[in-house]
CSV table of C-alpha atoms in Angstrom, one decimal:
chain,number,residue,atom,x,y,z
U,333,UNK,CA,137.7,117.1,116.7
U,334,UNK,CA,135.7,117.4,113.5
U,335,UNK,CA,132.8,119.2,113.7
U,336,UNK,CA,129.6,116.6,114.1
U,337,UNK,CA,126.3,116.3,113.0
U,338,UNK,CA,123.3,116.0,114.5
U,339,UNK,CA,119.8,114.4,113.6
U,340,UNK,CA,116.9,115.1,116.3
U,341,UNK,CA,113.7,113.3,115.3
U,342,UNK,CA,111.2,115.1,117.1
U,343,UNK,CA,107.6,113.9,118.3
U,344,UNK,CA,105.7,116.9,119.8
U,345,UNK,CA,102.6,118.7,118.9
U,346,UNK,CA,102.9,121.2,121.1
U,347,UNK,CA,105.6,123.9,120.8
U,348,UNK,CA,104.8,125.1,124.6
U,349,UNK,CA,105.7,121.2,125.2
U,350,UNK,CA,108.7,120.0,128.2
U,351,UNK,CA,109.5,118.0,125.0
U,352,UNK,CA,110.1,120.7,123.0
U,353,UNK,CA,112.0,122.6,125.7
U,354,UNK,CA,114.1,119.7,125.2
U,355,UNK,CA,114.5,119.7,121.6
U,356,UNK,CA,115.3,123.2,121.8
U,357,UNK,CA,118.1,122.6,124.5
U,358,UNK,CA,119.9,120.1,122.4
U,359,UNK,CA,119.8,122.5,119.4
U,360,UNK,CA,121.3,124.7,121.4
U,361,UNK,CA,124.1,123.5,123.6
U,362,UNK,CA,125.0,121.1,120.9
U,363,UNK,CA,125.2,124.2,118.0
U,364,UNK,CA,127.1,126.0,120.4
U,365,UNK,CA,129.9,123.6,120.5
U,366,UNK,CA,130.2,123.1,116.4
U,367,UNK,CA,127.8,121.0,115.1
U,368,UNK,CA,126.0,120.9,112.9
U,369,UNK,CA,121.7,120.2,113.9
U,370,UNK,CA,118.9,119.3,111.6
U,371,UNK,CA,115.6,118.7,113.2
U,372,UNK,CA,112.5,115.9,112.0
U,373,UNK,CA,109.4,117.9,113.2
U,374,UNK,CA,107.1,115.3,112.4
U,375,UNK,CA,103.9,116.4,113.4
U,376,UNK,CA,104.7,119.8,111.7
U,377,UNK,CA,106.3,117.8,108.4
U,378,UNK,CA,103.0,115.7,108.7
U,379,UNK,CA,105.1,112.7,108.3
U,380,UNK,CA,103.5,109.7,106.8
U,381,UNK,CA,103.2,106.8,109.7
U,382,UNK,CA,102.1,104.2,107.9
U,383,UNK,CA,104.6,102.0,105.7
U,384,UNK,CA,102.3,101.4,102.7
U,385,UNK,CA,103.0,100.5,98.8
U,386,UNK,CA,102.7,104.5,98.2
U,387,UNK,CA,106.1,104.9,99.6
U,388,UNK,CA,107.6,103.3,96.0
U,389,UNK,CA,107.3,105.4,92.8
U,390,UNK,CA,106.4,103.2,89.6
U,391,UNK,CA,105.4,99.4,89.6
U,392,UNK,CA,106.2,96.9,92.5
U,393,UNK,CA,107.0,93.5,92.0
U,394,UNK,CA,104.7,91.5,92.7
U,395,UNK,CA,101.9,93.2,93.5
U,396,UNK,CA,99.5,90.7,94.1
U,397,UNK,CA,101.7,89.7,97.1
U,398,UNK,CA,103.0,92.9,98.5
U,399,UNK,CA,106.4,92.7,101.1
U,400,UNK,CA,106.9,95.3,102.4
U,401,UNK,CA,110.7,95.2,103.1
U,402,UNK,CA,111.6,93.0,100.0
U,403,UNK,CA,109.8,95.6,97.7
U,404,UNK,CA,111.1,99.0,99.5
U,405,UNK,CA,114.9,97.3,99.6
U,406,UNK,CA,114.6,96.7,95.8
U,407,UNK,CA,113.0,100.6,95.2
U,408,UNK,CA,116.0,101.6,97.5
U,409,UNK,CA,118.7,99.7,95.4
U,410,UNK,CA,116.5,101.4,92.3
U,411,UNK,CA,116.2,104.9,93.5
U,412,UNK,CA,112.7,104.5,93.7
U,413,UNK,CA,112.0,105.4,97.2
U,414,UNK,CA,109.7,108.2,98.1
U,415,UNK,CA,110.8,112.1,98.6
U,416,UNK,CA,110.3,112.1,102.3
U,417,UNK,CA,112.0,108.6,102.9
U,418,UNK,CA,114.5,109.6,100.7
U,419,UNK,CA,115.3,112.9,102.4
U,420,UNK,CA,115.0,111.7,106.0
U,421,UNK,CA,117.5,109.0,104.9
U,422,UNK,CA,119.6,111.9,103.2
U,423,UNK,CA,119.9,113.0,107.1
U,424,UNK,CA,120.4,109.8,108.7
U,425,UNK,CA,123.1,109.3,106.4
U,426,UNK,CA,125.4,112.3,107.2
U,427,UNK,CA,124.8,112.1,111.3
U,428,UNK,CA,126.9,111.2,113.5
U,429,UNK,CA,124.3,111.3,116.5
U,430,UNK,CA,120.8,110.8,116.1
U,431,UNK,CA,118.5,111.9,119.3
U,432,UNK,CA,114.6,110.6,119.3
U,433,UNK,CA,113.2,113.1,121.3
U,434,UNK,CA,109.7,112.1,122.3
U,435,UNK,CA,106.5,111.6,125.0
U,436,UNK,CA,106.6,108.0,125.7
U,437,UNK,CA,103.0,106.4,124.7
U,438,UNK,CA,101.7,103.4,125.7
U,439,UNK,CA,105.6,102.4,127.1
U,440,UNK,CA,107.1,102.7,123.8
U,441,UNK,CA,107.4,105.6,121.0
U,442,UNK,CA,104.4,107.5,119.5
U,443,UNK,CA,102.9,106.4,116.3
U,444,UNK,CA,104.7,108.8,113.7
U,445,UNK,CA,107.8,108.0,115.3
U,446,UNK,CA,107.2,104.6,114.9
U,447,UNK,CA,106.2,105.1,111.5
U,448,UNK,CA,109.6,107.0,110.7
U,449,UNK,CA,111.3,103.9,112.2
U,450,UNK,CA,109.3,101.7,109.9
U,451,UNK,CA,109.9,103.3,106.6
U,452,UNK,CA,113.4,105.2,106.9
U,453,UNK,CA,115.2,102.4,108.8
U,454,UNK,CA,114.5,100.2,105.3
U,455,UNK,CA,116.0,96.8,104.1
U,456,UNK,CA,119.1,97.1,102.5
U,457,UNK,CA,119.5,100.7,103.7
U,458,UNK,CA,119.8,100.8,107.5
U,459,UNK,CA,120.2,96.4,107.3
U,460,UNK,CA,120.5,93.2,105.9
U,461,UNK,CA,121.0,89.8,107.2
U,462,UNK,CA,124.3,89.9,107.1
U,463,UNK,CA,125.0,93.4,108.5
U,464,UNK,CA,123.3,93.9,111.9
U,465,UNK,CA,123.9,94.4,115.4
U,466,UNK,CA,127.6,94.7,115.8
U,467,UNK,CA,127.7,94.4,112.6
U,468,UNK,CA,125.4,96.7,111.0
U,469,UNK,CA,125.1,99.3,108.7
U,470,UNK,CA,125.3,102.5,111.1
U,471,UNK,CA,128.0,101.3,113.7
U,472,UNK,CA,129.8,104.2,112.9
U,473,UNK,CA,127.3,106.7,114.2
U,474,UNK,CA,125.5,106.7,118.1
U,475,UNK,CA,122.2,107.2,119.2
U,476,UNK,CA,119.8,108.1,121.6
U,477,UNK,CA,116.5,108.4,122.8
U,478,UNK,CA,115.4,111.0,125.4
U,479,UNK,CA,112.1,111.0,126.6
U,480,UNK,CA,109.5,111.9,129.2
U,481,UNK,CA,107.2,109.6,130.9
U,482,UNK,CA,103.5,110.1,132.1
U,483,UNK,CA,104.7,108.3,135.4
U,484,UNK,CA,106.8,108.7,138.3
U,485,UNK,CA,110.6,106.9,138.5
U,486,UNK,CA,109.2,104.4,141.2
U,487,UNK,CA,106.6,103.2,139.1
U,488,UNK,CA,108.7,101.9,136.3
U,489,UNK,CA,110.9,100.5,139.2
U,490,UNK,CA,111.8,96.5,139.0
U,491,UNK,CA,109.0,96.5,141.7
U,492,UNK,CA,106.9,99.2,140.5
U,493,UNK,CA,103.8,98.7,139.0
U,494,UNK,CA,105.2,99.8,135.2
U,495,UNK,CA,107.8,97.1,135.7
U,496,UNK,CA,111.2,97.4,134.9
U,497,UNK,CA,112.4,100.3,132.7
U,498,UNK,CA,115.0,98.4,131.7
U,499,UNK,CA,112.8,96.0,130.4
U,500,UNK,CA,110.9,98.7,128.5
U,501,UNK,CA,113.5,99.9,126.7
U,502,UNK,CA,115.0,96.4,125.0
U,503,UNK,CA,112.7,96.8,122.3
U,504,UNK,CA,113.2,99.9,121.5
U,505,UNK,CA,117.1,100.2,122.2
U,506,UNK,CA,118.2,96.8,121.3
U,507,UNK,CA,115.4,95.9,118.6
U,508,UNK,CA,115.8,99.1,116.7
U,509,UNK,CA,118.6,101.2,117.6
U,510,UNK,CA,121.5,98.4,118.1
U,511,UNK,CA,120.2,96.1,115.3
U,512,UNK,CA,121.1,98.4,112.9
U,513,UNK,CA,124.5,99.0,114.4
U,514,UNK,CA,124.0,102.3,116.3
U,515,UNK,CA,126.0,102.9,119.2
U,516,UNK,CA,122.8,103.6,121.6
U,517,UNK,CA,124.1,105.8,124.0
U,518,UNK,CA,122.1,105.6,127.5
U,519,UNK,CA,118.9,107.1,127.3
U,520,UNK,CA,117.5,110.9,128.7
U,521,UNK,CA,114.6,110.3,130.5
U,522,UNK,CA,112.8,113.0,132.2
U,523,UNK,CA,110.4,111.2,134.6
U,524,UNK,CA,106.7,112.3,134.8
U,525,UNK,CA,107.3,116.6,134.4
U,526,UNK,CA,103.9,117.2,133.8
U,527,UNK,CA,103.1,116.1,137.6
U,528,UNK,CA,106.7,118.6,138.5
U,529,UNK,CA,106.3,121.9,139.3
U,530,UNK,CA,107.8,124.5,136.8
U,531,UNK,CA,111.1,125.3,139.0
U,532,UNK,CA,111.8,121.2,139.2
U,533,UNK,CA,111.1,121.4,135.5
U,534,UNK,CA,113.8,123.7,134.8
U,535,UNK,CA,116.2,121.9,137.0
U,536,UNK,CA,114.9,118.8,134.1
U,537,UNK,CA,116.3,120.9,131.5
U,538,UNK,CA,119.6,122.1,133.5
U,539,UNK,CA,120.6,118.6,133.8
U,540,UNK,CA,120.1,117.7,130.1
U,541,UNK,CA,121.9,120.7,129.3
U,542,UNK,CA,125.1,119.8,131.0
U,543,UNK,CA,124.7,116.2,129.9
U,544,UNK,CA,125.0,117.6,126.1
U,545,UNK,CA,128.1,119.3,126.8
U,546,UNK,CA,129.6,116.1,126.9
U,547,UNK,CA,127.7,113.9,125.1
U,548,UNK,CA,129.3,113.4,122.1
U,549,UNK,CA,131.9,111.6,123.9
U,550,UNK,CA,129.9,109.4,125.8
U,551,UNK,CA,130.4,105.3,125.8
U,552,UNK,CA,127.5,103.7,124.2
U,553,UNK,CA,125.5,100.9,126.2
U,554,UNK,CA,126.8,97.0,126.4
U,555,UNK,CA,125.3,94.7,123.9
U,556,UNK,CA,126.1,90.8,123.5
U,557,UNK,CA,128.6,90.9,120.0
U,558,UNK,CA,126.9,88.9,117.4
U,559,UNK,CA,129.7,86.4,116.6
U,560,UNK,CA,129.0,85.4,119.9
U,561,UNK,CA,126.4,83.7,118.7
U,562,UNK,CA,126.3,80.5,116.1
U,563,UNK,CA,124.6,81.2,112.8
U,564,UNK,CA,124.2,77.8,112.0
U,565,UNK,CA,122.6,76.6,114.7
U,566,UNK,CA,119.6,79.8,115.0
U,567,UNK,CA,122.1,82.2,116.6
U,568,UNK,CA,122.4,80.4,119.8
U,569,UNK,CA,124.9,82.0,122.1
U,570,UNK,CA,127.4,79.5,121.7
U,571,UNK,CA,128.7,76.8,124.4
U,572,UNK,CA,132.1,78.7,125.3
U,573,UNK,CA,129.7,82.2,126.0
U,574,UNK,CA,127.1,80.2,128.0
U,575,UNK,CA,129.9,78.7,130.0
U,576,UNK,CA,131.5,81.5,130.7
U,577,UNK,CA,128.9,83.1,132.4
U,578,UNK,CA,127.5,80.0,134.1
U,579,UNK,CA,128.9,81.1,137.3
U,580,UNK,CA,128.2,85.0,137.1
U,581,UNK,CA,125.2,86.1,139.2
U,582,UNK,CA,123.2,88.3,136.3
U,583,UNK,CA,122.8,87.7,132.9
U,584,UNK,CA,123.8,88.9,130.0
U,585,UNK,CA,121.6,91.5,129.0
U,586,UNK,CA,117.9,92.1,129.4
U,587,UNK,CA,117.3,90.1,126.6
U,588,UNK,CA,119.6,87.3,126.6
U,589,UNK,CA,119.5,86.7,130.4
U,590,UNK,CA,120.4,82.8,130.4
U,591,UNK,CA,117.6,82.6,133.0
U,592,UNK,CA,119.5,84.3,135.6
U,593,UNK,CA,118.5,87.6,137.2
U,594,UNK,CA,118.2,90.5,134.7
U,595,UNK,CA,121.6,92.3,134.5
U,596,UNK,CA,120.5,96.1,136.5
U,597,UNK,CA,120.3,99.3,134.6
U,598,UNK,CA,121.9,97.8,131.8
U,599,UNK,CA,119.6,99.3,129.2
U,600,UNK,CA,119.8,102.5,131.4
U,601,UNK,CA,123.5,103.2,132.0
U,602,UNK,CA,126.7,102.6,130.1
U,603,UNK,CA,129.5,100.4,131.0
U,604,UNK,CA,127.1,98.0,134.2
């Protein structure tokens, strides 16, 4: 097998962090068996979080009605993008496997991760109308996130008071990752270590550890193939879909349940 490469986008401020123990595994394990790592620190890069006209050299335009994602597609398409868009999409482009590694605030991804989402994953570059989903841009390459949370498993539980992780992570996973064709491989998360004492930490990071070993390999989550949907009618899943399932007991997918119970773990593990 070819050697890979490896983008970790990395949201810590604190190099004594369990997050950064975790960046520091998968730089590790994953350099020990060929490839190739670059790390995003973006607190230390001071990554810009906000997507703002500043991210396009020279004139805009239309100025006087600024789009965001209209105007940074056509600097893209110009080569008019900013240096640290530019470079983090430099990265993204030669990875195979991206890893956000990050605290999870407020149930989703910190700001300046958020931010790199917003302004690296730009129109025309990481999607278009026509290329998304299972048909997007970066089908070719799998990612993931790996995480830790401030609260305990049970509590983001389908009767926990969090509510369903599962749920949690559609957003991120299918509204992010899988819309712009990633294969999202299932998702690290290290529940609540902060509240773990150090020795249950370490067993944290020994799991991860041998979970790397073979990740490269790994089958990505299920998602609903977009020609399963009709274009011309608002991508509705289309009759022959909704009758096939009629019968089944879960839905589809978190998202696309069909009103039926939500399908379990299937934002959580592959092939359920």
């Amino acid at each position: 097998m070819a050697a890979k490469k490896v983008l970790i986008v990395y949201a810590h401020q604190s190099s004594a962090s369990f997050n950064s123990a975790a960046k520091d595994a998968a730089k590790e394990v994953l350099a020990a068996q060929g490839c190739t790592v670059e790390v995003s620190d973006l607190y230390a890069m001071k990554f810009k979080a906000t997507a703002t006209v500043e991210d396009i050299t020279g004139d805009v335009k239309n100025a006087a009605h600024f789009r965001y994602a209209e105007e940074t597609k056509l600097a893209w398409e110009e080569g008019k993008l900013c240096a640290d868009i530019t470079e983090e999409q430099r990265k993204l482009t030669e990875a195979d496997l991206i890893i956000f590694q990050f605290p999870m605030y407020w149930f989703t991804v910190p700001a300046i991760m958020k931010g790199w989402m917003d302004r690296v994953l730009t129109l025309g570059y990481a999607y278009s109308e026509e290329r998304r989903y299972s048909q997007g841009i970066f089908k070719d390459k799998k990612a993931m996130l790996s995480f830790t949370t401030g609260s305990h498993e049970s509590m983001f539980s389908a009767d926990g008071v969090n509510g369903d992780m599962n749920v949690t992570l559609w957003p991120l996973q299918n509204g992010i990752l899988h819309y712009c064709g990633f294969q999202v491989l299932a998702p690290q998360i290290f529940w609540a270590p902060s509240r773990l004492p150090s020795e249950a930490r370490g067993t944290l990071l020994e799991g991860w550890r041998t979970r790397l070993q073979g990740v490269l390999a790994e089958k990505p989550l299920s998602f609903t193939p977009l020609d399963c949907f009709d274009g011309e009618k608002g991508f509705q899943l289309k009759p022959e879909f909704q009758e096939k399932n009629a019968s089944k007991e879960y839905g589809l997918t978190v998202g696309i349940h069909l009103g039926k119970a939500l399908p379990p773990n299937s934002q959580m593990k592959a092939g359920v």
